[in-house]
mmCIF file of C-alpha atoms and ligand atoms in Angstrom:
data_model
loop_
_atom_site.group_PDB
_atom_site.id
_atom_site.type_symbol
_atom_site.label_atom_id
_atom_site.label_comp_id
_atom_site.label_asym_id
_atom_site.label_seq_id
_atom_site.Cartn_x
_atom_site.Cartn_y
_atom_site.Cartn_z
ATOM 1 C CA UNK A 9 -20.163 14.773 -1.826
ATOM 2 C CA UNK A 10 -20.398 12.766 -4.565
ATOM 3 C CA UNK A 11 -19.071 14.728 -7.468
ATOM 4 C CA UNK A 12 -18.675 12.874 -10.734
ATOM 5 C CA UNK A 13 -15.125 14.698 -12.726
ATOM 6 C CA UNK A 14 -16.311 12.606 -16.061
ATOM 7 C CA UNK A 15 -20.330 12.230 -15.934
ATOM 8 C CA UNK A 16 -21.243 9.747 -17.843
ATOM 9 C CA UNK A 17 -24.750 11.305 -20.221
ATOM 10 C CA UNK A 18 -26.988 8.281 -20.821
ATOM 11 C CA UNK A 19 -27.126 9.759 -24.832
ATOM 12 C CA UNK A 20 -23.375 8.704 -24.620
ATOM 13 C CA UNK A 21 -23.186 5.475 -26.957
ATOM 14 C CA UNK A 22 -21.395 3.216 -24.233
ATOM 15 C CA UNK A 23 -19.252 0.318 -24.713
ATOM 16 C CA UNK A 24 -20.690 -3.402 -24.039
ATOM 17 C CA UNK A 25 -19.892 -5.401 -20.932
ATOM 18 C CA UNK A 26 -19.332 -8.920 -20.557
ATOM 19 C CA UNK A 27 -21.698 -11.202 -19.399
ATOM 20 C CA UNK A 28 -21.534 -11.238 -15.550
ATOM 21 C CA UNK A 29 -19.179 -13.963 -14.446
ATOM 22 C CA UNK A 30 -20.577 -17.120 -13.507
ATOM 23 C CA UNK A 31 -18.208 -19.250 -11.530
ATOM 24 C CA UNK A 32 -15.982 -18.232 -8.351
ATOM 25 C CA UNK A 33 -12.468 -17.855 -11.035
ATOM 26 C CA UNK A 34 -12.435 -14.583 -12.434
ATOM 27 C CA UNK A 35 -9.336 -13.927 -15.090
ATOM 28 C CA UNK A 36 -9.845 -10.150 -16.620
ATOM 29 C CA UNK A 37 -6.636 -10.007 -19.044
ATOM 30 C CA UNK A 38 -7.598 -6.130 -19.122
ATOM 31 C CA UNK A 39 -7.744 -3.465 -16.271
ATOM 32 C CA UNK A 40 -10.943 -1.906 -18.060
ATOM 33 C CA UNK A 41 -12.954 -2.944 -21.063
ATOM 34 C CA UNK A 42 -12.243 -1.184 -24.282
ATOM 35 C CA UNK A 43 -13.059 2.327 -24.207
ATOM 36 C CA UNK A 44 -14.412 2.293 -20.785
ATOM 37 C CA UNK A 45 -11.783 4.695 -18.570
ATOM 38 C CA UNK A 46 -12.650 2.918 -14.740
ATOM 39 C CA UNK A 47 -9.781 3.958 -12.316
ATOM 40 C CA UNK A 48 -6.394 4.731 -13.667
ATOM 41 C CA UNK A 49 -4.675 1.105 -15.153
ATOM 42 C CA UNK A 50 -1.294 2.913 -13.970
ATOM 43 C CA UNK A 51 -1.735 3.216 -10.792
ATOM 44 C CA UNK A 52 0.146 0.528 -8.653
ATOM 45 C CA UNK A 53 -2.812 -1.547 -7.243
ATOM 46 C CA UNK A 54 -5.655 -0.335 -9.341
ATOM 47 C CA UNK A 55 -8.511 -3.162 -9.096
ATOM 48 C CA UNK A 56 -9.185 -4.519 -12.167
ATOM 49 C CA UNK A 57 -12.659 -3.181 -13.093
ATOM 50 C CA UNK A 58 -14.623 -5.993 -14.121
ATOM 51 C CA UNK A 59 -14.336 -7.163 -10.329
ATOM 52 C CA UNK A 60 -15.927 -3.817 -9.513
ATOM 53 C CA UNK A 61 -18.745 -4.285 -12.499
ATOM 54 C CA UNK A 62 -19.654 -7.638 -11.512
ATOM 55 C CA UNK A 63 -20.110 -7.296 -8.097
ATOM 56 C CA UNK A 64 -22.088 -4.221 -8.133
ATOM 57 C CA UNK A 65 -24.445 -5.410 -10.589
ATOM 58 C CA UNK A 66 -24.925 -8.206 -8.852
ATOM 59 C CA UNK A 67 -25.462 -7.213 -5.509
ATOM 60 C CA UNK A 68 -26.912 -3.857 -5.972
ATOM 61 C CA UNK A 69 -29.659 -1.899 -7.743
ATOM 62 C CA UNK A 70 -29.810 1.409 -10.091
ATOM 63 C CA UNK A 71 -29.886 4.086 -7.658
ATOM 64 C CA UNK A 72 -28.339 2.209 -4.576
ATOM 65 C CA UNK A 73 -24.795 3.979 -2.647
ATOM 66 C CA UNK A 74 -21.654 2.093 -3.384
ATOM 67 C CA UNK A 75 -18.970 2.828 -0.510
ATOM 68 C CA UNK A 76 -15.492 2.473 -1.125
ATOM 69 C CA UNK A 77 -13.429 3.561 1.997
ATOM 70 C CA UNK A 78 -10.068 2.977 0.521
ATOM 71 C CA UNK A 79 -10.734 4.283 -2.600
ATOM 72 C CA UNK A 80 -6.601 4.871 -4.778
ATOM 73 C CA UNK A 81 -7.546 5.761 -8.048
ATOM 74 C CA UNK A 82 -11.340 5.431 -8.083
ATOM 75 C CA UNK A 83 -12.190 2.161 -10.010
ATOM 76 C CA UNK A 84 -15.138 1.066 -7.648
ATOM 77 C CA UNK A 85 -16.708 4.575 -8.008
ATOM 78 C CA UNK A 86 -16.481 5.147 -11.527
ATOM 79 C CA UNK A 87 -17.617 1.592 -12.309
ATOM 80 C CA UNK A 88 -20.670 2.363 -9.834
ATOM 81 C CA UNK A 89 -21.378 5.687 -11.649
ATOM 82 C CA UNK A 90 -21.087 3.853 -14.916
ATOM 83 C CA UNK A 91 -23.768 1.595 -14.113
ATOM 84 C CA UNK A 92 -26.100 4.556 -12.194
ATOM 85 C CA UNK A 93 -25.225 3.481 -8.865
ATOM 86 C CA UNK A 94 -24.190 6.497 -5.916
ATOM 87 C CA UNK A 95 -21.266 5.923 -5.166
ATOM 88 C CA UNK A 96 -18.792 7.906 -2.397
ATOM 89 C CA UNK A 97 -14.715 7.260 -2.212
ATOM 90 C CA UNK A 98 -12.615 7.660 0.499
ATOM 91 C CA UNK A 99 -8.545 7.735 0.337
ATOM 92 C CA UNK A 100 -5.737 8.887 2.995
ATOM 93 C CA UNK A 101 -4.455 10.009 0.455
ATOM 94 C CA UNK A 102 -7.266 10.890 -2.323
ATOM 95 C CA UNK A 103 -5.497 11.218 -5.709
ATOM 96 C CA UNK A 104 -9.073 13.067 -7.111
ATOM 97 C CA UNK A 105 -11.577 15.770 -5.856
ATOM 98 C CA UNK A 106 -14.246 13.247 -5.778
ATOM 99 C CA UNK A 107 -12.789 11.308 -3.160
ATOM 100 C CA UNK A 108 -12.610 12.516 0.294
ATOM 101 C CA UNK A 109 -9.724 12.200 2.415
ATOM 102 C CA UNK A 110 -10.572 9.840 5.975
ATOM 103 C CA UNK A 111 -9.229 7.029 7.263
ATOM 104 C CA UNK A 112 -11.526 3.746 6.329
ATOM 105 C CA UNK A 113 -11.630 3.074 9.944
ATOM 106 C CA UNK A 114 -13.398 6.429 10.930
ATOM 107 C CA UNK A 115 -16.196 7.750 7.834
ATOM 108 C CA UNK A 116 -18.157 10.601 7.786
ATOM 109 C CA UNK A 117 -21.172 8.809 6.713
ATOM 110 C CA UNK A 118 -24.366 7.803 9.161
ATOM 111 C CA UNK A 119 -24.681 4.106 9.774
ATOM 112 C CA UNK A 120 -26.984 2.132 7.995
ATOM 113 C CA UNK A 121 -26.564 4.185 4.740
ATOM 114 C CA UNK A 122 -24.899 1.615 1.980
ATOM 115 C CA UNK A 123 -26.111 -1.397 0.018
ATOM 116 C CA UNK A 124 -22.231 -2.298 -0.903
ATOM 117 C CA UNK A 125 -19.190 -1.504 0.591
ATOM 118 C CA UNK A 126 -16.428 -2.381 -1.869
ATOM 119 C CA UNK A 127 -12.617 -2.406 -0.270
ATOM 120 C CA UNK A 128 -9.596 -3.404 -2.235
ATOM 121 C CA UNK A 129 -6.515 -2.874 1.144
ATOM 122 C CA UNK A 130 -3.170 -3.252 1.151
ATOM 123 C CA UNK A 131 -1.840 -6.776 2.182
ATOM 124 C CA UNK A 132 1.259 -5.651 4.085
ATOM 125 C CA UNK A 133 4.053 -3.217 3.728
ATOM 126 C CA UNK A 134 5.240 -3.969 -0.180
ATOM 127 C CA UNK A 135 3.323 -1.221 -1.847
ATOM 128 C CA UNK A 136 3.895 2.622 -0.379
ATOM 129 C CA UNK A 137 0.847 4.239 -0.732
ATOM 130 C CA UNK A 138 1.171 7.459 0.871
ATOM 131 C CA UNK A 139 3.251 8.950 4.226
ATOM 132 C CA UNK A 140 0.570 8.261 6.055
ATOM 133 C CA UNK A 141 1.590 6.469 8.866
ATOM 134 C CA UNK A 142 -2.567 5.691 9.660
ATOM 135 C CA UNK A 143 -1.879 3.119 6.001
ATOM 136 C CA UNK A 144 -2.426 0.047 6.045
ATOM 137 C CA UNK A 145 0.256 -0.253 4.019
ATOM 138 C CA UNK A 146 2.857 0.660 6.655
ATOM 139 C CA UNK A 147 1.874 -2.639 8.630
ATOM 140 C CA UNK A 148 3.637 -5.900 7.694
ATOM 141 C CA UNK A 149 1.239 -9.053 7.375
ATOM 142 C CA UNK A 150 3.200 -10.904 9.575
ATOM 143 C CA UNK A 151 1.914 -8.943 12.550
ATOM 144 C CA UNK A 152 -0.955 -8.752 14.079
ATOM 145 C CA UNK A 153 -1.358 -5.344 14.132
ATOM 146 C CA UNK A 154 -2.041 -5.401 10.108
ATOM 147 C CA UNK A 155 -5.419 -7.597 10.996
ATOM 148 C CA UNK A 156 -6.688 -5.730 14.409
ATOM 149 C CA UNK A 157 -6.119 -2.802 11.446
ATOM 150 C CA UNK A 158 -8.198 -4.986 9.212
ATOM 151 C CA UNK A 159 -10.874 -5.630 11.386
ATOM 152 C CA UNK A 160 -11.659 -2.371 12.577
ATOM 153 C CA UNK A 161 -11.891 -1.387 9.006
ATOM 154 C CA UNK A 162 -14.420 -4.264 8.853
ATOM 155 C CA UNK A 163 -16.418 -2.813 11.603
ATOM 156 C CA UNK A 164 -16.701 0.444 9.888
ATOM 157 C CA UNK A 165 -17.926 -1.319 7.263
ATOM 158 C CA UNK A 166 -20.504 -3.292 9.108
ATOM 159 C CA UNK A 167 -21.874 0.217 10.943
ATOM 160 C CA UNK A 168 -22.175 1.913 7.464
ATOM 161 C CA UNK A 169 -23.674 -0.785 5.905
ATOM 162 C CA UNK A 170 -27.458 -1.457 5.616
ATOM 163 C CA UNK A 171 -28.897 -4.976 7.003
ATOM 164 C CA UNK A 172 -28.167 -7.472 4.022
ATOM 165 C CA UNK A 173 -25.613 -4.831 2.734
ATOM 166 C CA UNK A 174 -22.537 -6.539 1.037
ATOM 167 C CA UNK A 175 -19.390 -6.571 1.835
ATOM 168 C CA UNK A 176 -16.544 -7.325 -1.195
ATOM 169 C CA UNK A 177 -13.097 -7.390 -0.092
ATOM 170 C CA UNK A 178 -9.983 -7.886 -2.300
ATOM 171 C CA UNK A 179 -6.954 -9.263 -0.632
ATOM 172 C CA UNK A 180 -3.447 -11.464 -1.661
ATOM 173 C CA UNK A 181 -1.142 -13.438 0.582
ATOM 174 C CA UNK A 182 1.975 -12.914 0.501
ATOM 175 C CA UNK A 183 5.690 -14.062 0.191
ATOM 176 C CA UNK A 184 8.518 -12.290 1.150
ATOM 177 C CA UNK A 185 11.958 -12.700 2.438
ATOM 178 C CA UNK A 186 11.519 -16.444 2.191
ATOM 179 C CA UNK A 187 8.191 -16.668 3.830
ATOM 180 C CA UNK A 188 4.878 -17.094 3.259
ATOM 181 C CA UNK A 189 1.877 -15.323 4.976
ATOM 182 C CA UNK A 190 -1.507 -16.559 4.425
ATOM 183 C CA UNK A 191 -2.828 -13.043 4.531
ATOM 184 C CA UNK A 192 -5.811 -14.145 3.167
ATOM 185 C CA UNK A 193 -7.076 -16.638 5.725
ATOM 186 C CA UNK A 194 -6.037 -14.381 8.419
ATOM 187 C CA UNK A 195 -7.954 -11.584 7.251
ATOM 188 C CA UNK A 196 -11.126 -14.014 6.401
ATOM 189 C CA UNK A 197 -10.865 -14.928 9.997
ATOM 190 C CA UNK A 198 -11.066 -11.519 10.909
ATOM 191 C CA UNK A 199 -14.190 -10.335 8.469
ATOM 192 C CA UNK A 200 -15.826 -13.497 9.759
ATOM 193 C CA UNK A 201 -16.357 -12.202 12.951
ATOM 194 C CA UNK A 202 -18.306 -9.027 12.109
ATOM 195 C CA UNK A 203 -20.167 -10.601 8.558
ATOM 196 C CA UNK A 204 -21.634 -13.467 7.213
ATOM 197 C CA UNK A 205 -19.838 -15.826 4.483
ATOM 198 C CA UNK A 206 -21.696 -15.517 0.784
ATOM 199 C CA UNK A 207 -18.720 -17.180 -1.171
ATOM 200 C CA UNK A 208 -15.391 -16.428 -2.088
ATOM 201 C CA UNK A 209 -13.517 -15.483 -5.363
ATOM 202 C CA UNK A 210 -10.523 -16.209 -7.198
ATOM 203 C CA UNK A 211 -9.269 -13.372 -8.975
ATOM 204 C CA UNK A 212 -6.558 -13.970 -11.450
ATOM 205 C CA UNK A 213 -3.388 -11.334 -10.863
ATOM 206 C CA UNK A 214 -2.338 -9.865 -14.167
ATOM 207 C CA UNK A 215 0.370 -7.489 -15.062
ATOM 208 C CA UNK A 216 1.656 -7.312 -11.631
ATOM 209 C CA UNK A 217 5.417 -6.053 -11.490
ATOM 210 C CA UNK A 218 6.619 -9.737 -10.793
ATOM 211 C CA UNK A 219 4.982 -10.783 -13.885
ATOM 212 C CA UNK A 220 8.594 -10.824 -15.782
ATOM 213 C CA UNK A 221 11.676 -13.417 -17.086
ATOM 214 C CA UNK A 222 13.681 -12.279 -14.062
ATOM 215 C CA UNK A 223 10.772 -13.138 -11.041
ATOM 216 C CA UNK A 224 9.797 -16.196 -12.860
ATOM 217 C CA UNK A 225 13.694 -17.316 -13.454
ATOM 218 C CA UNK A 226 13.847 -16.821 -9.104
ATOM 219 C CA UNK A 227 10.607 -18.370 -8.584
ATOM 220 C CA UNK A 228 12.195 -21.374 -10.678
ATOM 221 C CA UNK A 229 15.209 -21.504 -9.473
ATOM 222 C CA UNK A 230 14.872 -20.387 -5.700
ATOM 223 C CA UNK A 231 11.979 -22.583 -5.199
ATOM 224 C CA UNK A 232 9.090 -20.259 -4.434
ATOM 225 C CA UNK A 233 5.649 -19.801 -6.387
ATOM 226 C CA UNK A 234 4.959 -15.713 -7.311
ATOM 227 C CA UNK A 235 1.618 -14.859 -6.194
ATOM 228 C CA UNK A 236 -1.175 -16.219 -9.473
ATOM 229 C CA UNK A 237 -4.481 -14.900 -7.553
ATOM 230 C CA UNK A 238 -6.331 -12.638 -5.014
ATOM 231 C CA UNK A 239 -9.083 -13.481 -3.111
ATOM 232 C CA UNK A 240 -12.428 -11.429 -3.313
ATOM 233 C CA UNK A 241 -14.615 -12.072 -0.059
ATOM 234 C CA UNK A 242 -18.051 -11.496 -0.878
ATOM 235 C CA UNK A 243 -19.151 -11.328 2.917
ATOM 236 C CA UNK A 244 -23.256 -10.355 3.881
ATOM 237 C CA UNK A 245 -24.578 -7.971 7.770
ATOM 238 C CA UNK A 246 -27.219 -10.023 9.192
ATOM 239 C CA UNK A 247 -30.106 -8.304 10.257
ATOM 240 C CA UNK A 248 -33.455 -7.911 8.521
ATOM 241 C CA UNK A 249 -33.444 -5.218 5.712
HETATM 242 C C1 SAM B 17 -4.861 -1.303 -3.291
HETATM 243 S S1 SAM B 17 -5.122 0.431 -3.137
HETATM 244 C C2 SAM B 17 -6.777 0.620 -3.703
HETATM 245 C C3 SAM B 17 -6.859 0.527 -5.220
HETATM 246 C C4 SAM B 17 -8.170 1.036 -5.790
HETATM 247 N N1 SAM B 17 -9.275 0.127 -5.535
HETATM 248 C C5 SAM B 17 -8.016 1.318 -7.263
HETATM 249 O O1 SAM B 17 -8.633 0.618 -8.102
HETATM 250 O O2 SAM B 17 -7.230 2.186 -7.625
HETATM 251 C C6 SAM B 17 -5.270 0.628 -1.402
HETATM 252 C C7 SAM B 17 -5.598 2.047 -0.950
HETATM 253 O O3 SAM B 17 -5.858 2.029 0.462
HETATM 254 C C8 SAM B 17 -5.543 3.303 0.956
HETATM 255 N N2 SAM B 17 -5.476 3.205 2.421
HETATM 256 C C9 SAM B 17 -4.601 2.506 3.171
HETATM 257 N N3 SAM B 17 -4.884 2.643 4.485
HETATM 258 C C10 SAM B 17 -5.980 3.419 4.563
HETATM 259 C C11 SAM B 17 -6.781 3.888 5.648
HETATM 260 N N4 SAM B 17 -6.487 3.600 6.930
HETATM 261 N N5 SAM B 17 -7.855 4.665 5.359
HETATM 262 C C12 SAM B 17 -8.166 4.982 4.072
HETATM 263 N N6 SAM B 17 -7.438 4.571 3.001
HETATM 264 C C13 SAM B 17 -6.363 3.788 3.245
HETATM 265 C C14 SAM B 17 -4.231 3.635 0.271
HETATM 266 O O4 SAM B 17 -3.965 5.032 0.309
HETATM 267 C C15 SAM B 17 -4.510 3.096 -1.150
HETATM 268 O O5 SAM B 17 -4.969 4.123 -1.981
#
Protein backbone atom coordinates (compact mmCIF):
# COMPACT_ATOMS: atom_id res chain seq x y z
CA UNK A 1 0.00 0.00 0.00
CA UNK A 2 1.30 3.10 -0.52
CA UNK A 3 3.43 2.89 -3.60
CA UNK A 4 4.81 6.14 -4.94
CA UNK A 5 4.97 5.64 -9.37
CA UNK A 6 7.20 9.09 -9.36
CA UNK A 7 9.23 9.26 -5.88
CA UNK A 8 10.12 12.34 -5.30
CA UNK A 9 14.45 12.11 -4.02
CA UNK A 10 14.93 14.97 -1.56
CA UNK A 11 18.49 15.70 -3.81
CA UNK A 12 15.79 16.59 -6.48
CA UNK A 13 16.07 20.56 -6.79
CA UNK A 14 12.19 21.19 -6.28
CA UNK A 15 10.16 23.99 -7.41
CA UNK A 16 8.99 26.84 -4.78
CA UNK A 17 5.50 27.03 -3.35
CA UNK A 18 3.50 29.90 -2.57
CA UNK A 19 3.09 31.24 0.62
CA UNK A 20 0.21 29.35 2.34
CA UNK A 21 -3.01 31.21 1.75
CA UNK A 22 -4.16 33.44 4.30
CA UNK A 23 -7.78 34.34 3.94
CA UNK A 24 -10.92 31.92 3.32
CA UNK A 25 -10.83 33.02 -0.97
CA UNK A 26 -8.52 30.89 -2.65
CA UNK A 27 -8.10 31.73 -6.68
CA UNK A 28 -5.20 29.21 -8.13
CA UNK A 29 -5.21 30.38 -11.98
CA UNK A 30 -3.05 27.04 -12.39
CA UNK A 31 -3.95 23.30 -11.70
CA UNK A 32 -0.23 22.77 -10.39
CA UNK A 33 2.66 25.13 -9.87
CA UNK A 34 5.28 25.24 -12.53
CA UNK A 35 7.10 22.14 -12.87
CA UNK A 36 5.38 20.43 -10.10
CA UNK A 37 3.26 17.30 -11.93
CA UNK A 38 0.28 16.90 -8.84
CA UNK A 39 -2.67 14.85 -10.35
CA UNK A 40 -3.30 14.94 -14.02
CA UNK A 41 -4.66 18.86 -15.06
CA UNK A 42 -6.70 16.78 -17.82
CA UNK A 43 -8.62 14.92 -16.03
CA UNK A 44 -12.30 16.21 -15.74
CA UNK A 45 -12.47 17.24 -12.00
CA UNK A 46 -8.87 17.17 -11.03
CA UNK A 47 -8.56 19.43 -7.71
CA UNK A 48 -6.52 22.13 -8.22
CA UNK A 49 -3.34 21.35 -6.21
CA UNK A 50 -2.62 24.25 -4.24
CA UNK A 51 -5.98 23.37 -2.30
CA UNK A 52 -4.33 20.03 -1.60
CA UNK A 53 -0.77 21.87 -0.58
CA UNK A 54 -2.31 24.25 1.65
CA UNK A 55 -4.38 22.24 3.57
CA UNK A 56 -2.00 19.55 4.26
CA UNK A 57 0.63 21.75 5.37
CA UNK A 58 -1.47 23.29 7.44
CA UNK A 59 -3.18 20.75 9.20
CA UNK A 60 -0.67 18.04 9.16
CA UNK A 61 2.94 17.17 9.99
CA UNK A 62 6.05 15.48 7.99
CA UNK A 63 5.41 11.94 8.42
CA UNK A 64 1.56 12.06 9.19
CA UNK A 65 -1.12 9.64 6.66
CA UNK A 66 -3.13 11.72 4.29
CA UNK A 67 -6.42 9.70 3.23
CA UNK A 68 -8.09 10.40 0.18
CA UNK A 69 -11.07 7.94 -0.35
CA UNK A 70 -12.14 9.27 -3.65
CA UNK A 71 -8.99 9.68 -4.99
CA UNK A 72 -9.53 10.36 -9.62
CA UNK A 73 -6.28 11.21 -10.68
CA UNK A 74 -4.24 11.42 -7.47
CA UNK A 75 -3.68 15.20 -6.72
CA UNK A 76 -4.16 14.89 -2.82
CA UNK A 77 -1.60 12.00 -2.76
CA UNK A 78 1.04 13.27 -4.81
CA UNK A 79 0.81 16.71 -3.18
CA UNK A 80 1.07 14.74 0.29
CA UNK A 81 4.11 12.75 -0.99
CA UNK A 82 5.56 15.98 -2.25
CA UNK A 83 5.60 17.47 1.02
CA UNK A 84 6.72 13.89 2.98
CA UNK A 85 3.40 13.18 4.18
CA UNK A 86 1.90 9.12 3.84
CA UNK A 87 -0.52 9.31 1.96
CA UNK A 88 -3.12 6.26 0.66
CA UNK A 89 -5.82 6.82 -2.42
CA UNK A 90 -8.80 5.17 -2.97
CA UNK A 91 -10.96 5.28 -6.42
CA UNK A 92 -14.00 3.01 -7.80
CA UNK A 93 -12.45 3.34 -10.42
CA UNK A 94 -8.50 3.91 -9.70
CA UNK A 95 -6.93 5.36 -12.88
CA UNK A 96 -3.16 4.38 -11.17
CA UNK A 97 -1.56 1.35 -9.31
CA UNK A 98 -1.12 3.44 -6.32
CA UNK A 99 -4.60 3.84 -5.68
CA UNK A 100 -6.71 1.07 -4.53
CA UNK A 101 -10.00 0.34 -5.79
CA UNK A 102 -13.03 0.58 -2.67
CA UNK A 103 -15.84 2.40 -2.32
CA UNK A 104 -15.19 5.66 0.11
CA UNK A 105 -18.00 4.43 2.13
CA UNK A 106 -16.36 0.99 3.06
CA UNK A 107 -12.02 1.33 3.48
CA UNK A 108 -9.73 -1.16 4.22
CA UNK A 109 -7.97 0.86 6.72
CA UNK A 110 -8.33 0.43 10.83
CA UNK A 111 -10.08 3.32 12.50
CA UNK A 112 -8.28 5.86 14.13
CA UNK A 113 -5.35 5.72 11.61
CA UNK A 114 -5.34 9.37 9.68
CA UNK A 115 -4.45 12.93 10.64
CA UNK A 116 -6.35 14.26 7.27
CA UNK A 117 -8.83 12.90 5.24
CA UNK A 118 -8.97 14.95 2.05
CA UNK A 119 -12.29 14.26 -0.31
CA UNK A 120 -12.99 16.18 -3.45
CA UNK A 121 -16.95 14.10 -4.52
CA UNK A 122 -19.00 14.50 -7.16
CA UNK A 123 -21.91 17.06 -6.70
CA UNK A 124 -24.58 15.21 -8.68
CA UNK A 125 -24.93 13.35 -11.89
CA UNK A 126 -23.09 15.98 -14.52
CA UNK A 127 -19.70 14.39 -14.56
CA UNK A 128 -19.54 10.35 -15.48
CA UNK A 129 -16.91 9.05 -13.63
CA UNK A 130 -16.95 5.47 -14.09
CA UNK A 131 -19.95 2.55 -14.64
CA UNK A 132 -20.02 2.17 -11.34
CA UNK A 133 -23.35 2.34 -10.30
CA UNK A 134 -21.88 2.51 -6.25
CA UNK A 135 -20.66 6.59 -7.81
CA UNK A 136 -21.62 9.21 -6.41
CA UNK A 137 -21.80 10.55 -9.51
CA UNK A 138 -24.80 8.50 -10.66
CA UNK A 139 -26.99 10.34 -7.91
CA UNK A 140 -28.63 13.67 -8.83
CA UNK A 141 -28.31 16.50 -6.06
CA UNK A 142 -31.74 17.05 -6.07
CA UNK A 143 -32.37 13.83 -4.17
CA UNK A 144 -31.77 12.84 -1.13
CA UNK A 145 -30.21 9.85 -1.79
CA UNK A 146 -26.95 11.90 -3.14
CA UNK A 147 -26.56 13.28 0.73
CA UNK A 148 -27.55 9.92 2.85
CA UNK A 149 -24.56 8.89 0.08
CA UNK A 150 -22.65 11.85 1.37
CA UNK A 151 -22.96 11.25 4.82
CA UNK A 152 -22.07 7.82 5.06
CA UNK A 153 -18.97 8.75 3.24
CA UNK A 154 -18.58 11.26 6.11
CA UNK A 155 -18.85 8.58 8.65
CA UNK A 156 -16.15 6.61 7.08
CA UNK A 157 -14.27 9.42 7.35
CA UNK A 158 -14.93 10.15 10.96
CA UNK A 159 -14.07 6.16 11.91
CA UNK A 160 -10.71 6.43 9.98
CA UNK A 161 -9.83 9.51 11.28
CA UNK A 162 -7.75 10.15 14.46
CA UNK A 163 -9.34 12.46 17.37
CA UNK A 164 -8.61 16.13 16.08
CA UNK A 165 -8.07 14.55 12.57
CA UNK A 166 -9.27 16.95 9.73
CA UNK A 167 -11.64 16.65 7.53
CA UNK A 168 -11.37 18.89 3.95
CA UNK A 169 -14.15 18.47 1.66
CA UNK A 170 -14.52 20.08 -1.82
CA UNK A 171 -17.99 20.51 -3.10
CA UNK A 172 -20.12 23.01 -5.82
CA UNK A 173 -23.83 23.65 -6.05
CA UNK A 174 -25.32 23.30 -8.81
CA UNK A 175 -27.66 24.54 -11.68
CA UNK A 176 -29.24 22.59 -14.08
CA UNK A 177 -32.28 22.38 -16.17
CA UNK A 178 -33.36 25.73 -14.81
CA UNK A 179 -32.75 25.03 -11.21
CA UNK A 180 -30.63 25.61 -8.63
CA UNK A 181 -29.46 23.15 -5.86
CA UNK A 182 -27.64 24.41 -2.97
CA UNK A 183 -25.56 21.29 -2.88
CA UNK A 184 -23.33 22.86 -0.75
CA UNK A 185 -25.46 23.70 2.27
CA UNK A 186 -27.08 20.42 2.03
CA UNK A 187 -24.03 18.54 2.21
CA UNK A 188 -22.60 21.00 5.15
CA UNK A 189 -25.70 20.00 6.93
CA UNK A 190 -24.87 16.58 6.51
CA UNK A 191 -20.87 16.71 7.56
CA UNK A 192 -22.15 18.76 10.48
CA UNK A 193 -23.62 16.03 12.06
CA UNK A 194 -20.64 13.66 12.31
CA UNK A 195 -17.66 16.76 12.61
CA UNK A 196 -17.01 19.87 14.03
CA UNK A 197 -17.01 23.33 11.95
CA UNK A 198 -13.17 24.87 11.61
CA UNK A 199 -14.12 27.35 8.72
CA UNK A 200 -15.04 27.24 5.31
CA UNK A 201 -13.36 28.10 1.90
CA UNK A 202 -14.03 29.72 -1.23
CA UNK A 203 -12.32 28.19 -3.96
CA UNK A 204 -12.31 30.01 -7.21
CA UNK A 205 -13.47 27.50 -10.33
CA UNK A 206 -11.10 27.91 -13.22
CA UNK A 207 -11.03 26.37 -16.60
CA UNK A 208 -14.16 24.53 -16.06
CA UNK A 209 -15.88 23.45 -19.47
CA UNK A 210 -18.55 26.32 -19.02
CA UNK A 211 -15.81 28.73 -18.85
CA UNK A 212 -16.51 29.80 -22.72
CA UNK A 213 -18.35 32.77 -25.11
CA UNK A 214 -21.21 30.32 -25.65
CA UNK A 215 -22.08 29.48 -21.54
CA UNK A 216 -21.45 33.02 -20.70
CA UNK A 217 -23.68 34.37 -23.86
CA UNK A 218 -26.70 31.77 -22.04
CA UNK A 219 -25.86 32.78 -18.66
CA UNK A 220 -26.46 36.46 -20.07
CA UNK A 221 -29.08 36.04 -21.93
CA UNK A 222 -31.16 33.18 -20.18
CA UNK A 223 -30.76 34.76 -16.89
CA UNK A 224 -28.75 32.30 -14.84
CA UNK A 225 -25.21 32.80 -13.08
CA UNK A 226 -22.51 29.71 -14.19
CA UNK A 227 -21.08 28.33 -11.15
CA UNK A 228 -17.69 31.09 -10.02
CA UNK A 229 -16.67 28.91 -6.77
CA UNK A 230 -16.54 25.63 -4.70
CA UNK A 231 -16.69 25.35 -1.27
CA UNK A 232 -13.83 23.60 0.78
CA UNK A 233 -15.19 22.47 4.33
CA UNK A 234 -12.42 22.30 6.60
CA UNK A 235 -14.47 20.23 9.28
CA UNK A 236 -12.45 18.81 12.83
CA UNK A 237 -13.54 14.77 15.08
CA UNK A 238 -13.89 15.77 18.55
CA UNK A 239 -12.34 13.69 20.93
CA UNK A 240 -9.03 14.14 22.73
CA UNK A 241 -5.94 13.22 20.57
C1 LIG B 1 -14.06 15.00 -8.49
S1 LIG B 1 -13.33 13.41 -8.72
C2 LIG B 1 -11.91 13.50 -7.68
C3 LIG B 1 -10.81 14.33 -8.32
C4 LIG B 1 -9.45 14.15 -7.66
N1 LIG B 1 -9.37 14.78 -6.36
C5 LIG B 1 -8.36 14.65 -8.58
O1 LIG B 1 -7.69 15.66 -8.27
O2 LIG B 1 -8.20 14.09 -9.67
C6 LIG B 1 -14.41 12.37 -7.82
C7 LIG B 1 -13.98 10.91 -7.76
O3 LIG B 1 -14.86 10.21 -6.86
C8 LIG B 1 -14.88 8.87 -7.27
N2 LIG B 1 -16.02 8.22 -6.59
C9 LIG B 1 -17.33 8.47 -6.74
N3 LIG B 1 -18.06 7.69 -5.92
C10 LIG B 1 -17.19 6.95 -5.21
C11 LIG B 1 -17.33 5.99 -4.17
N4 LIG B 1 -18.53 5.60 -3.71
N5 LIG B 1 -16.20 5.43 -3.66
C12 LIG B 1 -14.97 5.80 -4.11
N6 LIG B 1 -14.77 6.70 -5.10
C13 LIG B 1 -15.87 7.29 -5.64
C14 LIG B 1 -15.00 8.96 -8.78
O4 LIG B 1 -14.62 7.73 -9.40
C15 LIG B 1 -14.04 10.13 -9.07
O5 LIG B 1 -12.77 9.64 -9.40
Amino acid sequence: MGLNPRPILLSEPRPPLPPLEVTTLWDFPRQSVEGLRLGDSTYRGVTPALACVNVIRRFTNPGDLVVDPMCGSGTSLDAARFLARRALGFDLAPRRPDILPADARALPLPSACAHLVFVDSPYGDNVRYSDDPRCLGTLAATDDAFYDAVEAVAREAHRVLRPQGVLAWIISDAYRKHRFTPVGFRAYERLLRHFAPVDVVCLARRNDRSANPMWEHRARTRGFYLRGFKYLFLMRKEGSA
